[in-house]
mmCIF file of C-alpha atoms in Angstrom:
data_model
loop_
_atom_site.group_PDB
_atom_site.id
_atom_site.type_symbol
_atom_site.label_atom_id
_atom_site.label_comp_id
_atom_site.label_asym_id
_atom_site.label_seq_id
_atom_site.Cartn_x
_atom_site.Cartn_y
_atom_site.Cartn_z
ATOM 1 C CA MET A 1 55.242 34.529 93.550
ATOM 2 C CA GLY A 2 58.003 34.727 90.985
ATOM 3 C CA THR A 3 59.580 37.638 92.844
ATOM 4 C CA PHE A 4 59.933 35.550 95.975
ATOM 5 C CA ALA A 5 61.073 32.469 94.087
ATOM 6 C CA GLN A 6 63.916 34.608 92.775
ATOM 7 C CA LEU A 7 64.636 35.961 96.260
ATOM 8 C CA TYR A 8 64.677 32.595 98.011
ATOM 9 C CA TYR A 9 66.127 30.314 95.352
ATOM 10 C CA GLY A 10 67.790 32.580 92.808
ATOM 11 C CA ALA A 11 65.516 31.607 89.931
ATOM 12 C CA ASP A 12 61.907 32.125 88.864
ATOM 13 C CA ASN A 13 60.445 28.973 87.384
ATOM 14 C CA ALA A 14 57.682 26.469 88.073
ATOM 15 C CA THR A 15 59.873 24.408 90.383
ATOM 16 C CA THR A 16 61.038 27.293 92.562
ATOM 17 C CA ARG A 17 57.550 28.799 92.733
ATOM 18 C CA SER A 18 56.225 25.470 93.954
ATOM 19 C CA GLN A 19 59.062 25.262 96.466
ATOM 20 C CA VAL A 20 58.121 28.636 97.955
ATOM 21 C CA ILE A 21 54.676 27.215 98.727
ATOM 22 C CA THR A 22 55.969 23.848 99.949
ATOM 23 C CA ASP A 23 58.470 25.440 102.317
ATOM 24 C CA GLN A 24 55.844 27.940 103.576
ATOM 25 C CA LEU A 25 58.188 30.860 103.044
ATOM 26 C CA LEU A 26 55.330 33.335 102.602
ATOM 27 C CA ASP A 27 52.874 34.090 105.389
ATOM 28 C CA ASP A 28 49.744 35.848 104.154
ATOM 29 C CA GLY A 29 49.138 37.508 107.503
ATOM 30 C CA TYR A 30 50.590 39.728 110.210
ATOM 31 C CA PHE A 31 53.888 39.128 111.951
ATOM 32 C CA ASP A 32 53.580 37.454 115.376
ATOM 33 C CA PRO A 33 56.195 38.899 117.795
ATOM 34 C CA THR A 34 55.975 36.075 120.326
ATOM 35 C CA GLY A 35 59.478 35.043 121.362
ATOM 36 C CA TYR A 36 61.155 38.088 119.820
ATOM 37 C CA THR A 37 62.990 40.841 121.720
ATOM 38 C CA GLY A 38 63.827 44.344 120.551
ATOM 39 C CA ALA A 39 67.355 44.857 119.235
ATOM 40 C CA THR A 40 69.333 48.012 120.038
ATOM 41 C CA LEU A 41 70.803 50.326 117.417
ATOM 42 C CA VAL A 42 74.483 50.683 118.391
ATOM 43 C CA ARG A 43 75.861 52.141 115.151
ATOM 44 C CA HIS A 44 74.209 54.324 112.541
ATOM 45 C CA ASN A 45 76.028 54.994 109.281
ATOM 46 C CA GLY A 46 79.378 54.718 110.999
ATOM 47 C CA TYR A 47 78.555 56.801 114.072
ATOM 48 C CA ASP A 48 77.318 56.325 117.627
ATOM 49 C CA PRO A 49 73.608 57.211 117.381
ATOM 50 C CA ALA A 50 73.565 58.584 120.936
ATOM 51 C CA THR A 51 76.309 61.153 120.311
ATOM 52 C CA PHE A 52 76.038 61.995 116.620
ATOM 53 C CA ALA A 53 72.940 63.800 115.388
ATOM 54 C CA TYR A 54 71.634 61.856 112.428
ATOM 55 C CA ARG A 55 68.391 62.178 110.541
ATOM 56 C CA TYR A 56 65.299 60.063 110.917
ATOM 57 C CA GLY A 57 61.898 60.155 109.273
ATOM 58 C CA PHE A 58 58.221 59.836 110.054
ATOM 59 C CA SER A 59 55.553 57.948 108.109
ATOM 60 C CA ILE A 60 52.094 59.430 107.719
ATOM 61 C CA ASP A 61 48.943 57.346 107.704
ATOM 62 C CA GLN A 62 47.624 58.030 104.221
ATOM 63 C CA PRO A 63 49.399 58.329 100.869
ATOM 64 C CA ASN A 64 49.393 61.458 98.730
ATOM 65 C CA VAL A 65 47.798 63.784 101.260
ATOM 66 C CA ASP A 66 48.759 67.177 102.611
ATOM 67 C CA ASN A 67 49.715 66.669 106.248
ATOM 68 C CA GLY A 68 50.733 70.301 106.621
ATOM 69 C CA ILE A 69 54.370 69.446 106.087
ATOM 70 C CA PHE A 70 54.852 67.753 102.729
ATOM 71 C CA GLN A 71 52.122 67.456 100.124
ATOM 72 C CA GLY A 72 52.015 64.590 97.649
ATOM 73 C CA GLY A 73 54.483 62.303 99.386
ATOM 74 C CA PHE A 74 53.710 58.607 99.529
ATOM 75 C CA ASN A 75 53.429 57.872 103.240
ATOM 76 C CA TYR A 76 56.354 59.850 104.538
ATOM 77 C CA SER A 77 57.469 63.360 105.302
ATOM 78 C CA LEU A 78 60.660 64.874 103.955
ATOM 79 C CA THR A 79 60.850 68.281 105.607
ATOM 80 C CA ARG A 80 60.125 69.159 109.212
ATOM 81 C CA ASP A 81 59.647 65.586 110.361
ATOM 82 C CA PHE A 82 62.828 64.481 108.595
ATOM 83 C CA GLU A 83 64.737 65.666 111.625
ATOM 84 C CA TYR A 84 68.232 65.391 113.039
ATOM 85 C CA GLY A 85 68.858 63.918 116.462
ATOM 86 C CA ASP A 86 69.481 60.711 118.355
ATOM 87 C CA SER A 87 68.455 58.195 115.699
ATOM 88 C CA SER A 88 68.082 55.443 118.300
ATOM 89 C CA PHE A 89 64.796 57.184 119.099
ATOM 90 C CA ALA A 90 63.501 56.077 115.719
ATOM 91 C CA ALA A 91 65.224 52.694 115.429
ATOM 92 C CA ASN A 92 64.674 51.131 118.845
ATOM 93 C CA SER A 93 60.898 50.799 118.627
ATOM 94 C CA ILE A 94 58.583 49.425 115.982
ATOM 95 C CA ASP A 95 56.443 52.398 115.027
ATOM 96 C CA GLN A 96 56.073 55.088 112.365
ATOM 97 C CA TYR A 97 59.574 56.489 112.939
ATOM 98 C CA TRP A 98 62.372 55.114 110.783
ATOM 99 C CA ILE A 99 66.016 55.558 109.887
ATOM 100 C CA GLN A 100 67.865 55.242 106.605
ATOM 101 C CA THR A 101 71.182 53.445 106.248
ATOM 102 C CA ASP A 102 74.130 53.723 103.910
ATOM 103 C CA ASN A 103 75.443 50.772 101.907
ATOM 104 C CA VAL A 104 78.580 49.973 103.922
ATOM 105 C CA ILE A 105 78.576 46.672 105.829
ATOM 106 C CA GLY A 106 79.122 47.280 109.540
ATOM 107 C CA HIS A 107 78.132 50.951 109.425
ATOM 108 C CA THR A 108 74.586 50.433 110.747
ATOM 109 C CA VAL A 109 74.462 47.747 113.424
ATOM 110 C CA PHE A 110 71.725 46.364 115.669
ATOM 111 C CA ASP A 111 72.703 44.395 118.790
ATOM 112 C CA MET A 112 70.382 41.493 119.637
ATOM 113 C CA GLY A 113 71.968 41.249 123.093
ATOM 114 C CA PHE A 114 72.160 37.449 122.929
ATOM 115 C CA GLY A 115 72.792 34.538 120.594
ATOM 116 C CA ALA A 116 69.951 34.861 118.093
ATOM 117 C CA SER A 117 68.785 32.309 115.569
ATOM 118 C CA LYS A 118 66.915 34.870 113.479
ATOM 119 C CA ALA A 119 66.151 38.565 113.216
ATOM 120 C CA ALA A 120 62.927 40.193 112.056
ATOM 121 C CA ILE A 121 63.395 43.309 109.930
ATOM 122 C CA PHE A 122 60.661 45.976 109.988
ATOM 123 C CA ASN A 123 60.514 48.612 107.280
ATOM 124 C CA SER A 124 58.356 51.420 105.927
ATOM 125 C CA ILE A 125 57.056 51.900 102.415
ATOM 126 C CA ASP A 126 57.912 55.365 101.123
ATOM 127 C CA HIS A 127 56.950 54.994 97.457
ATOM 128 C CA GLY A 128 55.770 51.745 95.728
ATOM 129 C CA PRO A 129 55.823 49.390 94.094
ATOM 130 C CA LEU A 130 55.345 46.312 96.223
ATOM 131 C CA PRO A 131 56.963 43.928 96.867
ATOM 132 C CA GLN A 132 60.240 45.466 95.686
ATOM 133 C CA GLU A 133 59.877 48.549 97.871
ATOM 134 C CA ALA A 134 59.432 46.436 101.003
ATOM 135 C CA ILE A 135 62.758 44.618 100.750
ATOM 136 C CA GLU A 136 65.291 47.164 99.550
ATOM 137 C CA SER A 137 68.010 46.147 102.017
ATOM 138 C CA THR A 138 70.525 43.380 102.592
ATOM 139 C CA VAL A 139 71.265 42.112 106.102
ATOM 140 C CA TYR A 140 74.639 40.833 107.311
ATOM 141 C CA LEU A 141 75.164 38.876 110.539
ATOM 142 C CA SER A 142 78.097 38.660 112.951
ATOM 143 C CA ASN A 143 79.168 37.692 116.455
ATOM 144 C CA ASP A 144 82.128 40.076 116.672
ATOM 145 C CA ARG A 145 81.255 43.037 114.377
ATOM 146 C CA VAL A 146 84.381 42.193 112.370
ATOM 147 C CA ASN A 147 83.418 39.152 110.313
ATOM 148 C CA TRP A 148 80.091 39.495 108.525
ATOM 149 C CA THR A 149 78.038 36.882 106.669
ATOM 150 C CA GLN A 150 75.142 37.703 104.367
ATOM 151 C CA ALA A 151 71.875 36.697 105.984
ATOM 152 C CA VAL A 152 69.440 34.268 104.405
ATOM 153 C CA THR A 153 65.844 35.475 104.051
ATOM 154 C CA GLU A 154 63.776 32.774 105.748
ATOM 155 C CA ARG A 155 60.205 34.038 105.780
ATOM 156 C CA VAL A 156 58.127 37.015 104.671
ATOM 157 C CA TRP A 157 54.882 38.207 106.294
ATOM 158 C CA LEU A 158 52.886 39.783 103.493
ATOM 159 C CA GLU A 159 50.556 41.889 105.659
ATOM 160 C CA GLY A 160 53.333 43.537 107.632
ATOM 161 C CA PHE A 161 52.916 44.225 111.315
ATOM 162 C CA TYR A 162 50.225 46.877 111.805
ATOM 163 C CA SER A 163 46.645 45.651 111.707
ATOM 164 C CA ASP A 164 44.993 49.049 111.183
ATOM 165 C CA THR A 165 43.807 48.758 107.575
ATOM 166 C CA SER A 166 43.984 52.538 107.056
ATOM 167 C CA VAL A 167 47.760 52.405 107.448
ATOM 168 C CA VAL A 168 49.562 51.321 104.309
ATOM 169 C CA TRP A 169 53.172 52.242 105.069
ATOM 170 C CA ASP A 170 54.142 49.280 107.230
ATOM 171 C CA GLY A 171 55.205 47.045 104.356
ATOM 172 C CA PHE A 172 56.341 43.478 104.764
ATOM 173 C CA VAL A 173 58.158 42.014 107.728
ATOM 174 C CA TYR A 174 60.873 39.552 106.841
ATOM 175 C CA ALA A 175 62.928 37.228 109.023
ATOM 176 C CA VAL A 176 66.563 36.440 108.290
ATOM 177 C CA GLY A 177 69.037 33.938 109.713
ATOM 178 C CA THR A 178 72.352 32.281 108.957
ATOM 179 C CA GLY A 179 70.808 29.437 106.979
ATOM 180 C CA THR A 180 72.410 26.973 109.417
ATOM 181 C CA ASP A 181 72.249 26.217 113.145
ATOM 182 C CA ALA A 182 74.798 28.982 113.797
ATOM 183 C CA THR A 183 73.676 31.947 115.880
ATOM 184 C CA PHE A 184 74.628 35.610 115.714
ATOM 185 C CA ARG A 185 74.497 38.661 117.958
ATOM 186 C CA TYR A 186 74.712 41.588 115.530
ATOM 187 C CA ALA A 187 72.852 42.504 112.358
ATOM 188 C CA SER A 188 74.111 45.118 109.914
ATOM 189 C CA ILE A 189 71.666 46.544 107.370
ATOM 190 C CA ILE A 190 72.627 48.249 104.119
ATOM 191 C CA TRP A 191 70.406 49.661 101.400
ATOM 192 C CA GLY A 192 70.425 47.638 98.218
ATOM 193 C CA GLY A 193 72.913 44.811 97.984
ATOM 194 C CA PRO A 194 72.496 41.204 96.826
ATOM 195 C CA GLY A 195 69.625 40.445 99.213
ATOM 196 C CA ALA A 196 67.403 43.331 98.094
ATOM 197 C CA LEU A 197 64.498 43.104 95.687
ATOM 198 C CA GLN A 198 65.056 46.754 94.804
ATOM 199 C CA SER A 199 68.015 49.106 95.136
ATOM 200 C CA ASP A 200 66.947 52.720 94.699
ATOM 201 C CA GLY A 201 69.517 54.378 96.942
ATOM 202 C CA ASP A 202 67.664 54.356 100.236
ATOM 203 C CA ASN A 203 65.689 52.286 102.717
ATOM 204 C CA GLU A 204 63.450 52.982 105.703
ATOM 205 C CA ILE A 205 64.052 50.732 108.705
ATOM 206 C CA ASN A 206 61.585 50.894 111.605
ATOM 207 C CA GLY A 207 63.582 48.547 113.803
ATOM 208 C CA VAL A 208 64.765 44.989 114.370
ATOM 209 C CA LEU A 209 63.683 42.181 116.699
ATOM 210 C CA GLY A 210 65.839 39.176 117.567
ATOM 211 C CA PHE A 211 64.688 35.636 118.280
ATOM 212 C CA ARG A 212 66.746 33.980 121.000
ATOM 213 C CA SER A 213 67.992 30.540 120.078
ATOM 214 C CA TYR A 214 67.148 27.557 122.251
ATOM 215 C CA ALA A 215 70.858 26.786 122.667
ATOM 216 C CA ASP A 216 71.522 30.294 123.981
ATOM 217 C CA LEU A 217 68.657 30.018 126.461
ATOM 218 C CA VAL A 218 70.010 26.731 127.819
ATOM 219 C CA THR A 219 73.535 28.074 128.278
ATOM 220 C CA THR A 220 72.506 31.372 129.877
ATOM 221 C CA THR A 221 69.823 30.190 132.316
ATOM 222 C CA SER A 222 70.324 28.112 135.441
ATOM 223 C CA THR A 223 67.121 26.140 134.875
ATOM 224 C CA PRO A 224 66.771 24.346 131.528
ATOM 225 C CA VAL A 225 63.777 25.404 129.480
ATOM 226 C CA SER A 226 61.837 23.357 127.003
ATOM 227 C CA SER A 227 61.378 26.056 124.392
ATOM 228 C CA PRO A 228 62.091 29.741 123.737
ATOM 229 C CA VAL A 229 59.785 32.065 125.672
ATOM 230 C CA PRO A 230 58.878 35.687 125.045
ATOM 231 C CA GLU A 231 60.476 38.281 127.291
ATOM 232 C CA PRO A 232 58.385 40.981 129.036
ATOM 233 C CA GLU A 233 59.883 43.876 127.105
ATOM 234 C CA THR A 234 58.692 42.300 123.881
ATOM 235 C CA TYR A 235 55.077 42.771 124.877
ATOM 236 C CA ALA A 236 55.612 46.298 126.181
ATOM 237 C CA MET A 237 57.248 47.462 122.992
ATOM 238 C CA LEU A 238 54.877 45.731 120.640
ATOM 239 C CA LEU A 239 51.743 46.891 122.437
ATOM 240 C CA ALA A 240 52.975 50.454 122.151
ATOM 241 C CA GLY A 241 54.205 50.276 118.597
ATOM 242 C CA LEU A 242 52.254 47.657 116.698
ATOM 243 C CA GLY A 243 48.648 48.304 117.724
ATOM 244 C CA LEU A 244 46.190 45.446 117.664
ATOM 245 C CA LEU A 245 47.853 42.353 116.278
ATOM 246 C CA GLY A 246 44.940 40.063 117.011
ATOM 247 C CA PHE A 247 42.913 41.016 113.957
ATOM 248 C CA THR A 248 43.027 38.570 111.112
ATOM 249 C CA ALA A 249 41.340 40.756 108.526
ATOM 250 C CA ARG A 250 43.529 41.210 105.513
ATOM 251 C CA ARG A 251 44.547 44.596 104.189
ATOM 252 C CA ARG A 252 44.726 45.547 100.573
ATOM 253 C CA LYS A 253 48.122 46.981 99.702
ATOM 254 C CA HIS A 254 48.060 49.559 96.961
ATOM 255 C CA THR A 255 50.489 51.558 94.942
ATOM 256 C CA PRO A 256 50.056 55.201 93.929
ATOM 257 C CA SER A 257 49.524 55.856 90.282
#
């Protein structure tokens, strides 16, 4: 609790710990993708991901096992599966494939495609401990890819996004926003930085989803709507990448010794 009090309010004390609970900033369950749409990776470490071969990784289902590629690694492979290619393959779906980013703002950019009120960040756990390992990035938001504002972490889902209890690499999911009513179109992710719980020189990003603001829906549709609605591609992507989200059974996170 103290870790998140520090993250949300900049201090760990009885008051801020209580505030975390009061404001319901922690969700002890799985992320619900309803209303979110997949963002597109348009820049990866300063390059166009479709034209520049960059490396991406692959998480394995169990920690510290020999998967025929890399023995003893905690949930991810460093050799053959740490391949070079179109990194949008790994970043544009929420699954076991991930990318790593550098620490330059604006170098790795996801396009929401609309005016978003929040973005959900999905990441992999490559080597404990939790919760630090799950939030080792800082997110910056922009509408023009020139002026960037540090995002505010608004909520954390402690059970991640994958309901299969044998999978331990999916980490937390955390939602960020501007902290105001302002919307954004682009999200830039760097490893470390002031918004990270841990800065160990890398991060593993599965992908990003954007939540379309009500104001953007009203201004871009001919018929007013009463509330944000999920788009069809959200379901297609999540069904393919997230598995069964309907389970409510909790999973025990663990850290290798």
